[in-house]
Coordinates of C-alpha atoms in Angstrom, one line a residue:
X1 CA -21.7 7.0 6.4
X2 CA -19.7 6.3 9.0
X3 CA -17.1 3.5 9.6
X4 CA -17.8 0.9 10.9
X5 CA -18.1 0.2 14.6
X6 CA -16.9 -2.3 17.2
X7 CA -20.2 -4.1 17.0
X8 CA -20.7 -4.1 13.5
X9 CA -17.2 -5.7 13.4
X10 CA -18.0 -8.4 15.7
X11 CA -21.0 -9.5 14.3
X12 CA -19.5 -9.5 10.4
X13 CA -16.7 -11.5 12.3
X14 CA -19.0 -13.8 13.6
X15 CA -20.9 -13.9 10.2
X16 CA -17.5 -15.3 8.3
X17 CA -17.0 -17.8 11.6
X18 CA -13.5 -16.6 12.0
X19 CA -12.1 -14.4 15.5
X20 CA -10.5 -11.6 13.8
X21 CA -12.2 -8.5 11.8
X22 CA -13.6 -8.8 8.3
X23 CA -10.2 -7.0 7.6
X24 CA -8.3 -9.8 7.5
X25 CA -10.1 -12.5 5.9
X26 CA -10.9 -9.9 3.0
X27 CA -7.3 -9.0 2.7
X28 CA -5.9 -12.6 2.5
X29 CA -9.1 -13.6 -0.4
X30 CA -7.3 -10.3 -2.3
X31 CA -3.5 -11.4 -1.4
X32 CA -4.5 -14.6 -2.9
X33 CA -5.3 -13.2 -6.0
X34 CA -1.9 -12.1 -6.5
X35 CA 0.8 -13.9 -8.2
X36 CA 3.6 -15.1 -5.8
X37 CA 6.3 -14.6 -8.3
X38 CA 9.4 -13.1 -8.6
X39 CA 9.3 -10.2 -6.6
X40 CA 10.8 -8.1 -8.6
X41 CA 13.9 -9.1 -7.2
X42 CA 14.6 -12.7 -8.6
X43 CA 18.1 -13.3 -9.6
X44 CA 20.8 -15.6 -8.8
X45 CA 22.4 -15.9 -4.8
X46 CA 22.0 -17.1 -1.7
X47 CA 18.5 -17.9 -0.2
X48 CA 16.4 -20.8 -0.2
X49 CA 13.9 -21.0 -3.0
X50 CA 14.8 -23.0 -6.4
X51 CA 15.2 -20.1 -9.5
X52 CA 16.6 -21.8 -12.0
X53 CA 19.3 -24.4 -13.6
X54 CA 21.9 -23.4 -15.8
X55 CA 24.7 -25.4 -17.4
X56 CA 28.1 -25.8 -15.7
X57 CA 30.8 -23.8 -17.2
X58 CA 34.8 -23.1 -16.6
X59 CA 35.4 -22.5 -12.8
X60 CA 32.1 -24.2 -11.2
X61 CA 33.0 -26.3 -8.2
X62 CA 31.5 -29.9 -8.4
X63 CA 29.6 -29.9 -5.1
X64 CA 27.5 -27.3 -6.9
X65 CA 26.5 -29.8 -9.5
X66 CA 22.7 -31.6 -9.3
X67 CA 23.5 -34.6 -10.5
X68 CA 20.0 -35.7 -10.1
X69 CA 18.9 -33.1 -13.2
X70 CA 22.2 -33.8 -14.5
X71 CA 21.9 -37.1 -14.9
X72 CA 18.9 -37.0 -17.6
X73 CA 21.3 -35.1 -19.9
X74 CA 24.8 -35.0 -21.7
X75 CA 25.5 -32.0 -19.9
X76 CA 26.0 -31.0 -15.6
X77 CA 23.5 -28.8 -14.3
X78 CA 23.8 -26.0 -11.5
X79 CA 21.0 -25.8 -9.6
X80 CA 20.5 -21.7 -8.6
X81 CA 18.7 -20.3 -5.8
X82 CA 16.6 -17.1 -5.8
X83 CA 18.5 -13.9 -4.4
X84 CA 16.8 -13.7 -1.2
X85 CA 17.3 -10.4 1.1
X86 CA 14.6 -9.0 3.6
X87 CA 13.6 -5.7 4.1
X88 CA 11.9 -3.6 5.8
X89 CA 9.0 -2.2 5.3
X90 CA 7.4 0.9 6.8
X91 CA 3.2 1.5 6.2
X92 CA 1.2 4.8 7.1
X93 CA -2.5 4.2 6.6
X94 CA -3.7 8.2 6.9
X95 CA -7.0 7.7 9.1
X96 CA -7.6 11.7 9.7
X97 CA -11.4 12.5 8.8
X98 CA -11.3 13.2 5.1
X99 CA -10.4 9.4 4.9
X100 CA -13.6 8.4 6.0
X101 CA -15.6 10.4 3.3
X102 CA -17.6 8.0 0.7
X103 CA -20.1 9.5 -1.9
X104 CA -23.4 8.4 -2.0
X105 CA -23.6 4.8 -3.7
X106 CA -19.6 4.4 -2.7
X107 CA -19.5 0.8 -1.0
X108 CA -16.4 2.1 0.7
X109 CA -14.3 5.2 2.4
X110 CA -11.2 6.0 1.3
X111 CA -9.9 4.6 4.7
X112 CA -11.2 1.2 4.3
X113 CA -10.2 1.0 0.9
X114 CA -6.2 2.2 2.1
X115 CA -6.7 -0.6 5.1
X116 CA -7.7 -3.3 2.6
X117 CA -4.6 -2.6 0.6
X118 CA -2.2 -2.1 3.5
X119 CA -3.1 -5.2 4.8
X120 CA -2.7 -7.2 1.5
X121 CA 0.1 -5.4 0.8
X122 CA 1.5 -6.8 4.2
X123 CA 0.8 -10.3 3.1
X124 CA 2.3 -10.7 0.5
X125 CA 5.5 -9.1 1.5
X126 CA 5.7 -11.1 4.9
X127 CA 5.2 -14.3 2.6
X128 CA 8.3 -13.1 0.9
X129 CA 10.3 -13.0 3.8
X130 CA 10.0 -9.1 4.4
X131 CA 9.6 -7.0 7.9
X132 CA 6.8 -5.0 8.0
X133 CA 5.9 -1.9 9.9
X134 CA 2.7 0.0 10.2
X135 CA 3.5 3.7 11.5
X136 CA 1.7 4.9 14.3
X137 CA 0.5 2.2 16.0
X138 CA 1.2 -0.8 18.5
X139 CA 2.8 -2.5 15.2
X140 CA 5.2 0.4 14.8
X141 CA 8.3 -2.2 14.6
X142 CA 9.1 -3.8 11.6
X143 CA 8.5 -7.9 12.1
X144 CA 7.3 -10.3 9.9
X145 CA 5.4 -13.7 10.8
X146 CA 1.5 -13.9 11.6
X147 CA 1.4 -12.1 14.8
X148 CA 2.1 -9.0 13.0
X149 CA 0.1 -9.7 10.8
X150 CA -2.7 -9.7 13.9
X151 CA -1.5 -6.3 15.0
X152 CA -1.2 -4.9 12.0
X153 CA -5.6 -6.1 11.2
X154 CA -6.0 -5.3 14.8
X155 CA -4.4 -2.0 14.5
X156 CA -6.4 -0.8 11.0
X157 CA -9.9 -2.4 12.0
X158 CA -10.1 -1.2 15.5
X159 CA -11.5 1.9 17.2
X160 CA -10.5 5.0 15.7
X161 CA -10.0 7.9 18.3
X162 CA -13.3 10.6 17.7
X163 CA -10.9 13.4 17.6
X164 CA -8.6 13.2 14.9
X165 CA -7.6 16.2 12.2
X166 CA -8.8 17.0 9.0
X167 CA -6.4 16.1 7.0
X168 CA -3.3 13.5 7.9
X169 CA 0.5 13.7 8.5
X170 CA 2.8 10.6 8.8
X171 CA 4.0 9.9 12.3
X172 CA 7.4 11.1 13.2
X173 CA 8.5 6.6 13.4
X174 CA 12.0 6.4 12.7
X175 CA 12.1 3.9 9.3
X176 CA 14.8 1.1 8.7
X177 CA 17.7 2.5 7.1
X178 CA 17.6 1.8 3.7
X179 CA 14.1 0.5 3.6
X180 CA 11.1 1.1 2.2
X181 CA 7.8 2.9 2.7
X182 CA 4.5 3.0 1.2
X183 CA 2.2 6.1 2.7
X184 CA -1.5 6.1 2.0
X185 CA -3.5 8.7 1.7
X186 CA -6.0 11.6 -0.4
X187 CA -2.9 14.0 0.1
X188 CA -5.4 16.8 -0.3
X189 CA -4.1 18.3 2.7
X190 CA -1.1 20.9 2.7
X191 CA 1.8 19.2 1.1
X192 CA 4.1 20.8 3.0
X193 CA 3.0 18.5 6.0
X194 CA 4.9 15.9 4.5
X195 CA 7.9 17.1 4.8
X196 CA 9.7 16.4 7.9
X197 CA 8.6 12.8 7.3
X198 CA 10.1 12.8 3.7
X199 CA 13.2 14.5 5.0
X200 CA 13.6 11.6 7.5
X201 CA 13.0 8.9 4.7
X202 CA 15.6 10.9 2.5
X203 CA 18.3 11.2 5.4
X204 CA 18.0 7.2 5.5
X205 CA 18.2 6.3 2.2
X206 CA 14.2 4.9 2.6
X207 CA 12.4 5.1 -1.0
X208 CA 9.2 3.9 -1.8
X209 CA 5.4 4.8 -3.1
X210 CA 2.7 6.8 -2.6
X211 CA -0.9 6.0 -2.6
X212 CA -3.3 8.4 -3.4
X213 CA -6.6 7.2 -2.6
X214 CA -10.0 8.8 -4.0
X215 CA -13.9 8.7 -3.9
X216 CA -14.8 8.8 -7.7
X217 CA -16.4 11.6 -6.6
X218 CA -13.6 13.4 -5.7
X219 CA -11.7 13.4 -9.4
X220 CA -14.9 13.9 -11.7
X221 CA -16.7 16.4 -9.2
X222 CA -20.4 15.5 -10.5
X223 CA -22.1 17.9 -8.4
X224 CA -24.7 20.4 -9.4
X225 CA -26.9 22.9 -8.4
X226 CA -27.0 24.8 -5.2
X227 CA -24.5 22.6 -3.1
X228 CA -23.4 22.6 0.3
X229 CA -19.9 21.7 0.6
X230 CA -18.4 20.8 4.1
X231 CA -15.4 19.3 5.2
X232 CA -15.7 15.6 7.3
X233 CA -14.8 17.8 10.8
X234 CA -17.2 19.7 9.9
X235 CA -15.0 22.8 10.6
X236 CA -15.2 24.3 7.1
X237 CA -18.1 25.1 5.0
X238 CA -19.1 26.0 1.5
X239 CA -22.0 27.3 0.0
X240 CA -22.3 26.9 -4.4
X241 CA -25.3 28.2 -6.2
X242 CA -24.2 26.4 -9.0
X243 CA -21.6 23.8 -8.5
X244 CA -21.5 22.5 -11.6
X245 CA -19.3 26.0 -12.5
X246 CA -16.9 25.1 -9.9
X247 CA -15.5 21.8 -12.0
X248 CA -12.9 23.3 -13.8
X249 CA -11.5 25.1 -11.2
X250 CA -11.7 21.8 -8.9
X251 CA -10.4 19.7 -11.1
X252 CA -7.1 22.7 -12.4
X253 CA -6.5 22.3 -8.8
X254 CA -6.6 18.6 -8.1
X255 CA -3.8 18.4 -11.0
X256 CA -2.2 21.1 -9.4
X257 CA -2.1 19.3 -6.0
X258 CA -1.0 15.8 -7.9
X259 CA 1.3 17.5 -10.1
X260 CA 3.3 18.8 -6.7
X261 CA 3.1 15.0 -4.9
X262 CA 4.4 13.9 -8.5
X263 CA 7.6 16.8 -7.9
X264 CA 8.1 15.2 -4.6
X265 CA 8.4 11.5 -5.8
X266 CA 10.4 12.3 -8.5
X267 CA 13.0 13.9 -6.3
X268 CA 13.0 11.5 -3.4
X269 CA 12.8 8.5 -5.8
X270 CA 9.2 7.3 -4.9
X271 CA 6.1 6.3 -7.3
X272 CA 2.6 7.5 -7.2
X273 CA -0.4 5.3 -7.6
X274 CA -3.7 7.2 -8.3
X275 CA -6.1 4.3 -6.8
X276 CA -10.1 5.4 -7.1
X277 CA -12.1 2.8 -4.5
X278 CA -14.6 2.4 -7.2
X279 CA -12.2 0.5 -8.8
X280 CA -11.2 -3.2 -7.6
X281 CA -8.2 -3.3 -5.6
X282 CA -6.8 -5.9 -7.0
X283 CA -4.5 -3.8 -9.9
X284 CA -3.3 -1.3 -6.9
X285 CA -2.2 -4.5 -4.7
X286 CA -0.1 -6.0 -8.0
X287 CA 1.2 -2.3 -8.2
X288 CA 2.4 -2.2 -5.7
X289 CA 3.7 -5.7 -5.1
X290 CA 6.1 -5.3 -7.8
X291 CA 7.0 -1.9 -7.1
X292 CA 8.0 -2.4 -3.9
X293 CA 9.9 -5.2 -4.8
X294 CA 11.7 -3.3 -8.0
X295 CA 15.5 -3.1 -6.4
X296 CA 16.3 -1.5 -10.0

Protein backbone atom coordinates (compact mmCIF):
# COMPACT_ATOMS: atom_id res chain seq x y z
CA UNK A 1 0.00 0.00 0.00
CA UNK A 2 1.19 3.14 -0.47
CA UNK A 3 1.92 5.92 2.02
CA UNK A 4 -0.07 8.05 2.74
CA UNK A 5 -0.85 11.18 0.74
CA UNK A 6 -1.22 14.93 1.30
CA UNK A 7 -4.89 14.53 1.44
CA UNK A 8 -5.22 11.66 3.40
CA UNK A 9 -3.05 13.62 5.93
CA UNK A 10 -5.19 16.56 6.05
CA UNK A 11 -8.31 14.96 6.54
CA UNK A 12 -6.85 12.50 9.51
CA UNK A 13 -5.55 15.97 10.69
CA UNK A 14 -8.75 17.41 10.64
CA UNK A 15 -10.27 14.10 12.10
CA UNK A 16 -7.93 14.60 15.53
CA UNK A 17 -9.03 18.61 15.43
CA UNK A 18 -5.43 19.57 15.61
CA UNK A 19 -3.24 21.58 12.46
CA UNK A 20 -0.34 19.43 12.20
CA UNK A 21 -0.06 15.68 10.70
CA UNK A 22 -1.31 12.55 12.62
CA UNK A 23 2.57 12.27 13.06
CA UNK A 24 2.76 14.37 15.68
CA UNK A 25 -0.11 13.90 17.95
CA UNK A 26 0.75 9.96 17.66
CA UNK A 27 4.31 10.57 18.58
CA UNK A 28 3.67 12.82 21.70
CA UNK A 29 0.55 9.96 22.98
CA UNK A 30 3.83 7.39 22.65
CA UNK A 31 6.52 9.98 24.28
CA UNK A 32 4.03 10.16 26.98
CA UNK A 33 4.26 6.68 27.69
CA UNK A 34 7.77 6.95 28.50
CA UNK A 35 9.24 7.54 31.82
CA UNK A 36 10.88 11.01 32.21
CA UNK A 37 13.64 9.77 34.36
CA UNK A 38 17.07 9.83 34.70
CA UNK A 39 18.35 9.91 31.46
CA UNK A 40 20.80 7.72 31.84
CA UNK A 41 22.89 10.43 32.80
CA UNK A 42 21.71 11.49 36.33
CA UNK A 43 24.47 12.28 38.72
CA UNK A 44 25.53 15.04 40.82
CA UNK A 45 26.56 18.90 39.09
CA UNK A 46 25.45 21.74 37.81
CA UNK A 47 21.97 22.10 36.07
CA UNK A 48 18.62 22.90 37.30
CA UNK A 49 16.58 19.90 38.30
CA UNK A 50 16.53 18.65 42.09
CA UNK A 51 18.42 14.89 42.21
CA UNK A 52 18.89 14.27 45.49
CA UNK A 53 19.98 15.37 49.30
CA UNK A 54 22.77 14.04 50.94
CA UNK A 55 24.31 14.87 54.36
CA UNK A 56 26.89 17.55 54.79
CA UNK A 57 30.27 16.32 55.44
CA UNK A 58 34.06 17.84 56.09
CA UNK A 59 34.71 20.74 53.50
CA UNK A 60 30.95 21.67 52.42
CA UNK A 61 30.43 25.42 52.27
CA UNK A 62 27.30 26.58 54.34
CA UNK A 63 25.54 28.47 51.59
CA UNK A 64 25.20 24.98 50.17
CA UNK A 65 23.18 23.91 53.05
CA UNK A 66 19.01 23.64 52.79
CA UNK A 67 18.20 24.55 55.79
CA UNK A 68 14.63 24.17 55.08
CA UNK A 69 15.18 20.07 54.81
CA UNK A 70 17.67 20.59 57.32
CA UNK A 71 15.76 21.90 59.72
CA UNK A 72 13.31 18.70 60.21
CA UNK A 73 16.52 16.76 61.27
CA UNK A 74 19.67 16.52 63.67
CA UNK A 75 21.68 16.62 60.67
CA UNK A 76 22.39 19.58 57.55
CA UNK A 77 21.39 18.57 54.32
CA UNK A 78 22.88 19.43 50.76
CA UNK A 79 20.47 19.82 48.35
CA UNK A 80 22.16 18.27 44.72
CA UNK A 81 21.20 19.08 41.40
CA UNK A 82 21.07 16.66 38.36
CA UNK A 83 24.16 16.77 36.02
CA UNK A 84 22.68 18.52 33.28
CA UNK A 85 24.68 18.78 29.72
CA UNK A 86 23.03 19.05 26.25
CA UNK A 87 23.81 17.33 23.22
CA UNK A 88 23.32 16.96 20.13
CA UNK A 89 21.60 14.78 18.39
CA UNK A 90 21.77 13.79 14.78
CA UNK A 91 18.55 11.56 13.11
CA UNK A 92 18.45 9.80 9.53
CA UNK A 93 14.95 8.41 8.94
CA UNK A 94 15.97 6.21 5.56
CA UNK A 95 12.84 6.98 3.24
CA UNK A 96 14.29 5.19 -0.05
CA UNK A 97 11.48 2.65 -1.51
CA UNK A 98 12.14 -0.56 0.46
CA UNK A 99 10.93 1.62 3.49
CA UNK A 100 7.66 1.91 2.29
CA UNK A 101 7.08 -1.99 1.86
CA UNK A 102 4.27 -3.49 4.44
CA UNK A 103 3.00 -7.15 4.06
CA UNK A 104 -0.33 -7.88 3.69
CA UNK A 105 -2.28 -7.38 7.14
CA UNK A 106 0.89 -4.96 8.19
CA UNK A 107 -0.95 -1.71 9.68
CA UNK A 108 2.25 0.06 8.88
CA UNK A 109 5.56 0.52 6.46
CA UNK A 110 8.64 0.28 7.78
CA UNK A 111 8.90 4.10 7.08
CA UNK A 112 6.07 5.14 9.18
CA UNK A 113 7.06 2.93 11.81
CA UNK A 114 11.02 4.68 11.67
CA UNK A 115 8.99 8.28 11.50
CA UNK A 116 6.88 7.40 14.57
CA UNK A 117 9.96 6.56 16.60
CA UNK A 118 12.14 9.39 15.30
CA UNK A 119 9.71 11.75 16.26
CA UNK A 120 9.20 10.36 19.80
CA UNK A 121 12.52 9.79 20.09
CA UNK A 122 12.85 13.68 19.38
CA UNK A 123 10.55 14.44 22.19
CA UNK A 124 11.77 13.20 24.69
CA UNK A 125 15.24 14.23 24.18
CA UNK A 126 14.23 17.97 23.48
CA UNK A 127 12.30 17.65 26.95
CA UNK A 128 15.60 16.80 28.36
CA UNK A 129 17.25 19.75 27.23
CA UNK A 130 19.00 18.10 24.05
CA UNK A 131 19.49 19.57 20.23
CA UNK A 132 18.13 17.56 17.80
CA UNK A 133 18.90 17.13 14.15
CA UNK A 134 17.13 15.31 11.47
CA UNK A 135 19.58 14.60 8.45
CA UNK A 136 18.55 15.51 5.11
CA UNK A 137 16.06 17.84 5.54
CA UNK A 138 14.97 21.60 6.22
CA UNK A 139 15.67 20.49 10.00
CA UNK A 140 19.25 19.51 9.27
CA UNK A 141 20.54 21.78 12.26
CA UNK A 142 20.54 20.63 15.58
CA UNK A 143 17.96 22.92 17.78
CA UNK A 144 15.80 22.03 20.40
CA UNK A 145 12.32 23.81 21.45
CA UNK A 146 8.86 23.09 19.62
CA UNK A 147 9.61 24.70 16.36
CA UNK A 148 11.87 21.89 15.65
CA UNK A 149 9.85 19.86 16.70
CA UNK A 150 7.36 21.26 13.79
CA UNK A 151 10.01 20.73 11.19
CA UNK A 152 11.19 17.84 12.19
CA UNK A 153 6.83 16.20 11.89
CA UNK A 154 6.68 18.50 8.89
CA UNK A 155 9.78 17.06 7.47
CA UNK A 156 8.82 13.11 8.12
CA UNK A 157 5.01 13.38 7.26
CA UNK A 158 5.21 15.47 4.15
CA UNK A 159 5.51 14.67 0.46
CA UNK A 160 8.12 12.25 -0.36
CA UNK A 161 9.83 12.90 -3.72
CA UNK A 162 8.50 9.91 -6.49
CA UNK A 163 12.00 9.20 -7.43
CA UNK A 164 13.97 8.00 -4.74
CA UNK A 165 16.52 4.74 -4.71
CA UNK A 166 15.98 1.41 -3.65
CA UNK A 167 17.70 1.22 -0.92
CA UNK A 168 18.99 4.32 1.38
CA UNK A 169 22.33 6.08 2.36
CA UNK A 170 22.71 8.70 5.09
CA UNK A 171 23.20 12.20 3.83
CA UNK A 172 26.67 13.42 3.74
CA UNK A 173 25.30 16.33 7.10
CA UNK A 174 28.24 17.19 8.98
CA UNK A 175 27.23 15.80 12.87
CA UNK A 176 28.11 17.82 16.11
CA UNK A 177 31.42 16.88 17.27
CA UNK A 178 31.09 14.56 19.86
CA UNK A 179 27.41 13.89 19.53
CA UNK A 180 25.26 11.41 18.88
CA UNK A 181 23.29 9.71 16.15
CA UNK A 182 20.57 7.32 15.75
CA UNK A 183 20.20 6.08 11.83
CA UNK A 184 16.99 4.18 10.87
CA UNK A 185 16.62 1.93 8.53
CA UNK A 186 16.14 -2.07 6.96
CA UNK A 187 19.97 -1.85 6.19
CA UNK A 188 19.24 -4.46 3.56
CA UNK A 189 21.03 -2.45 1.17
CA UNK A 190 24.90 -2.80 0.51
CA UNK A 191 26.57 -2.11 3.71
CA UNK A 192 29.31 -0.71 2.27
CA UNK A 193 27.06 2.50 1.59
CA UNK A 194 27.41 3.39 5.01
CA UNK A 195 30.58 4.03 5.11
CA UNK A 196 31.57 7.45 4.31
CA UNK A 197 28.84 8.47 6.77
CA UNK A 198 30.28 6.15 9.57
CA UNK A 199 33.82 7.36 8.72
CA UNK A 200 32.54 10.98 9.25
CA UNK A 201 30.78 9.98 12.66
CA UNK A 202 34.13 8.19 13.64
CA UNK A 203 36.40 11.22 12.64
CA UNK A 204 34.12 13.25 15.16
CA UNK A 205 33.94 11.28 17.97
CA UNK A 206 29.80 10.90 17.16
CA UNK A 207 28.59 7.35 18.59
CA UNK A 208 25.26 6.20 18.72
CA UNK A 209 22.48 3.37 17.57
CA UNK A 210 21.20 1.77 14.82
CA UNK A 211 17.64 0.92 14.07
CA UNK A 212 16.92 -1.82 12.06
CA UNK A 213 13.42 -1.73 11.13
CA UNK A 214 11.40 -4.90 9.60
CA UNK A 215 7.99 -6.14 8.17
CA UNK A 216 7.50 -9.41 10.20
CA UNK A 217 7.51 -10.66 6.97
CA UNK A 218 10.79 -9.81 6.23
CA UNK A 219 12.55 -12.10 9.25
CA UNK A 220 10.22 -15.20 9.13
CA UNK A 221 9.86 -15.25 5.19
CA UNK A 222 6.26 -17.12 5.26
CA UNK A 223 5.86 -17.32 1.71
CA UNK A 224 5.05 -20.29 -0.38
CA UNK A 225 4.30 -21.61 -3.52
CA UNK A 226 5.10 -20.11 -6.91
CA UNK A 227 5.95 -16.50 -5.73
CA UNK A 228 6.82 -13.50 -7.49
CA UNK A 229 9.25 -11.48 -5.77
CA UNK A 230 9.94 -7.76 -6.78
CA UNK A 231 11.73 -5.13 -5.35
CA UNK A 232 9.49 -1.57 -4.22
CA UNK A 233 11.15 0.23 -7.57
CA UNK A 234 10.14 -2.29 -9.30
CA UNK A 235 13.62 -2.61 -10.98
CA UNK A 236 14.34 -6.17 -9.82
CA UNK A 237 12.38 -9.22 -10.12
CA UNK A 238 12.19 -12.81 -8.96
CA UNK A 239 10.41 -15.64 -10.01
CA UNK A 240 10.18 -18.94 -7.05
CA UNK A 241 8.32 -22.08 -7.91
CA UNK A 242 8.51 -22.92 -4.56
CA UNK A 243 9.36 -20.24 -2.11
CA UNK A 244 8.91 -21.98 0.73
CA UNK A 245 12.62 -23.70 -0.28
CA UNK A 246 14.15 -20.31 -0.37
CA UNK A 247 13.68 -19.74 3.72
CA UNK A 248 16.81 -21.04 4.83
CA UNK A 249 18.83 -19.47 2.45
CA UNK A 250 16.91 -16.05 3.19
CA UNK A 251 16.96 -16.20 6.52
CA UNK A 252 21.36 -17.54 6.48
CA UNK A 253 21.54 -14.40 4.72
CA UNK A 254 19.52 -11.96 6.76
CA UNK A 255 21.96 -13.07 9.80
CA UNK A 256 24.68 -12.69 7.54
CA UNK A 257 23.61 -9.05 6.67
CA UNK A 258 22.89 -8.32 10.64
CA UNK A 259 25.83 -10.10 11.70
CA UNK A 260 28.11 -7.45 9.46
CA UNK A 261 25.80 -4.12 10.86
CA UNK A 262 26.59 -5.91 14.41
CA UNK A 263 30.83 -5.83 13.21
CA UNK A 264 30.22 -2.18 12.38
CA UNK A 265 28.63 -1.16 15.76
CA UNK A 266 30.89 -2.90 17.65
CA UNK A 267 33.88 -1.12 16.18
CA UNK A 268 32.44 2.36 16.03
CA UNK A 269 30.90 2.02 19.52
CA UNK A 270 27.17 2.02 18.39
CA UNK A 271 24.12 -0.38 19.41
CA UNK A 272 21.67 -2.20 17.26
CA UNK A 273 17.97 -2.42 17.83
CA UNK A 274 16.16 -5.12 15.80
CA UNK A 275 12.56 -3.32 15.92
CA UNK A 276 9.71 -5.52 13.85
CA UNK A 277 6.53 -2.83 13.28
CA UNK A 278 4.35 -5.68 14.30
CA UNK A 279 5.48 -5.03 17.53
CA UNK A 280 4.36 -1.85 19.66
CA UNK A 281 6.85 0.88 19.56
CA UNK A 282 6.76 1.58 22.80
CA UNK A 283 9.97 -0.88 23.98
CA UNK A 284 12.11 0.57 20.84
CA UNK A 285 11.29 4.29 22.11
CA UNK A 286 12.50 3.24 25.96
CA UNK A 287 15.49 1.65 24.03
CA UNK A 288 16.48 3.90 22.82
CA UNK A 289 15.82 6.72 25.29
CA UNK A 290 18.22 5.21 27.67
CA UNK A 291 20.65 4.33 25.26
CA UNK A 292 21.08 7.45 23.89
CA UNK A 293 21.36 8.83 27.13
CA UNK A 294 24.03 6.02 28.50
CA UNK A 295 27.27 8.48 28.78
CA UNK A 296 28.96 5.19 30.30
Amino acid sequence: MKPQGPVGLRRDAEKIGGALPPLLAEAELLAATVSQGDHGRRRAGHGEAFWQYRQAVPGDARSMVDWRRSGRSDSQYIREMEWQSAQTVSLWVDDALSMDYRSEGSERSKYERAALLALAISLLLMKGGERVSLMGTSATLPRSGRAQINRIAMALGGDRPEERPDYGIPPSDRMARGGRAIFFSDFLGDPAALVPALSHAADRGVTGCFVQVLDESEEVFPFDGRMIFESMGGGTEFEAQRARSLRAAYQARLAERRGRLAEMARHLGWRVLHHRTSVSPRQALLWLYMAIGDRA
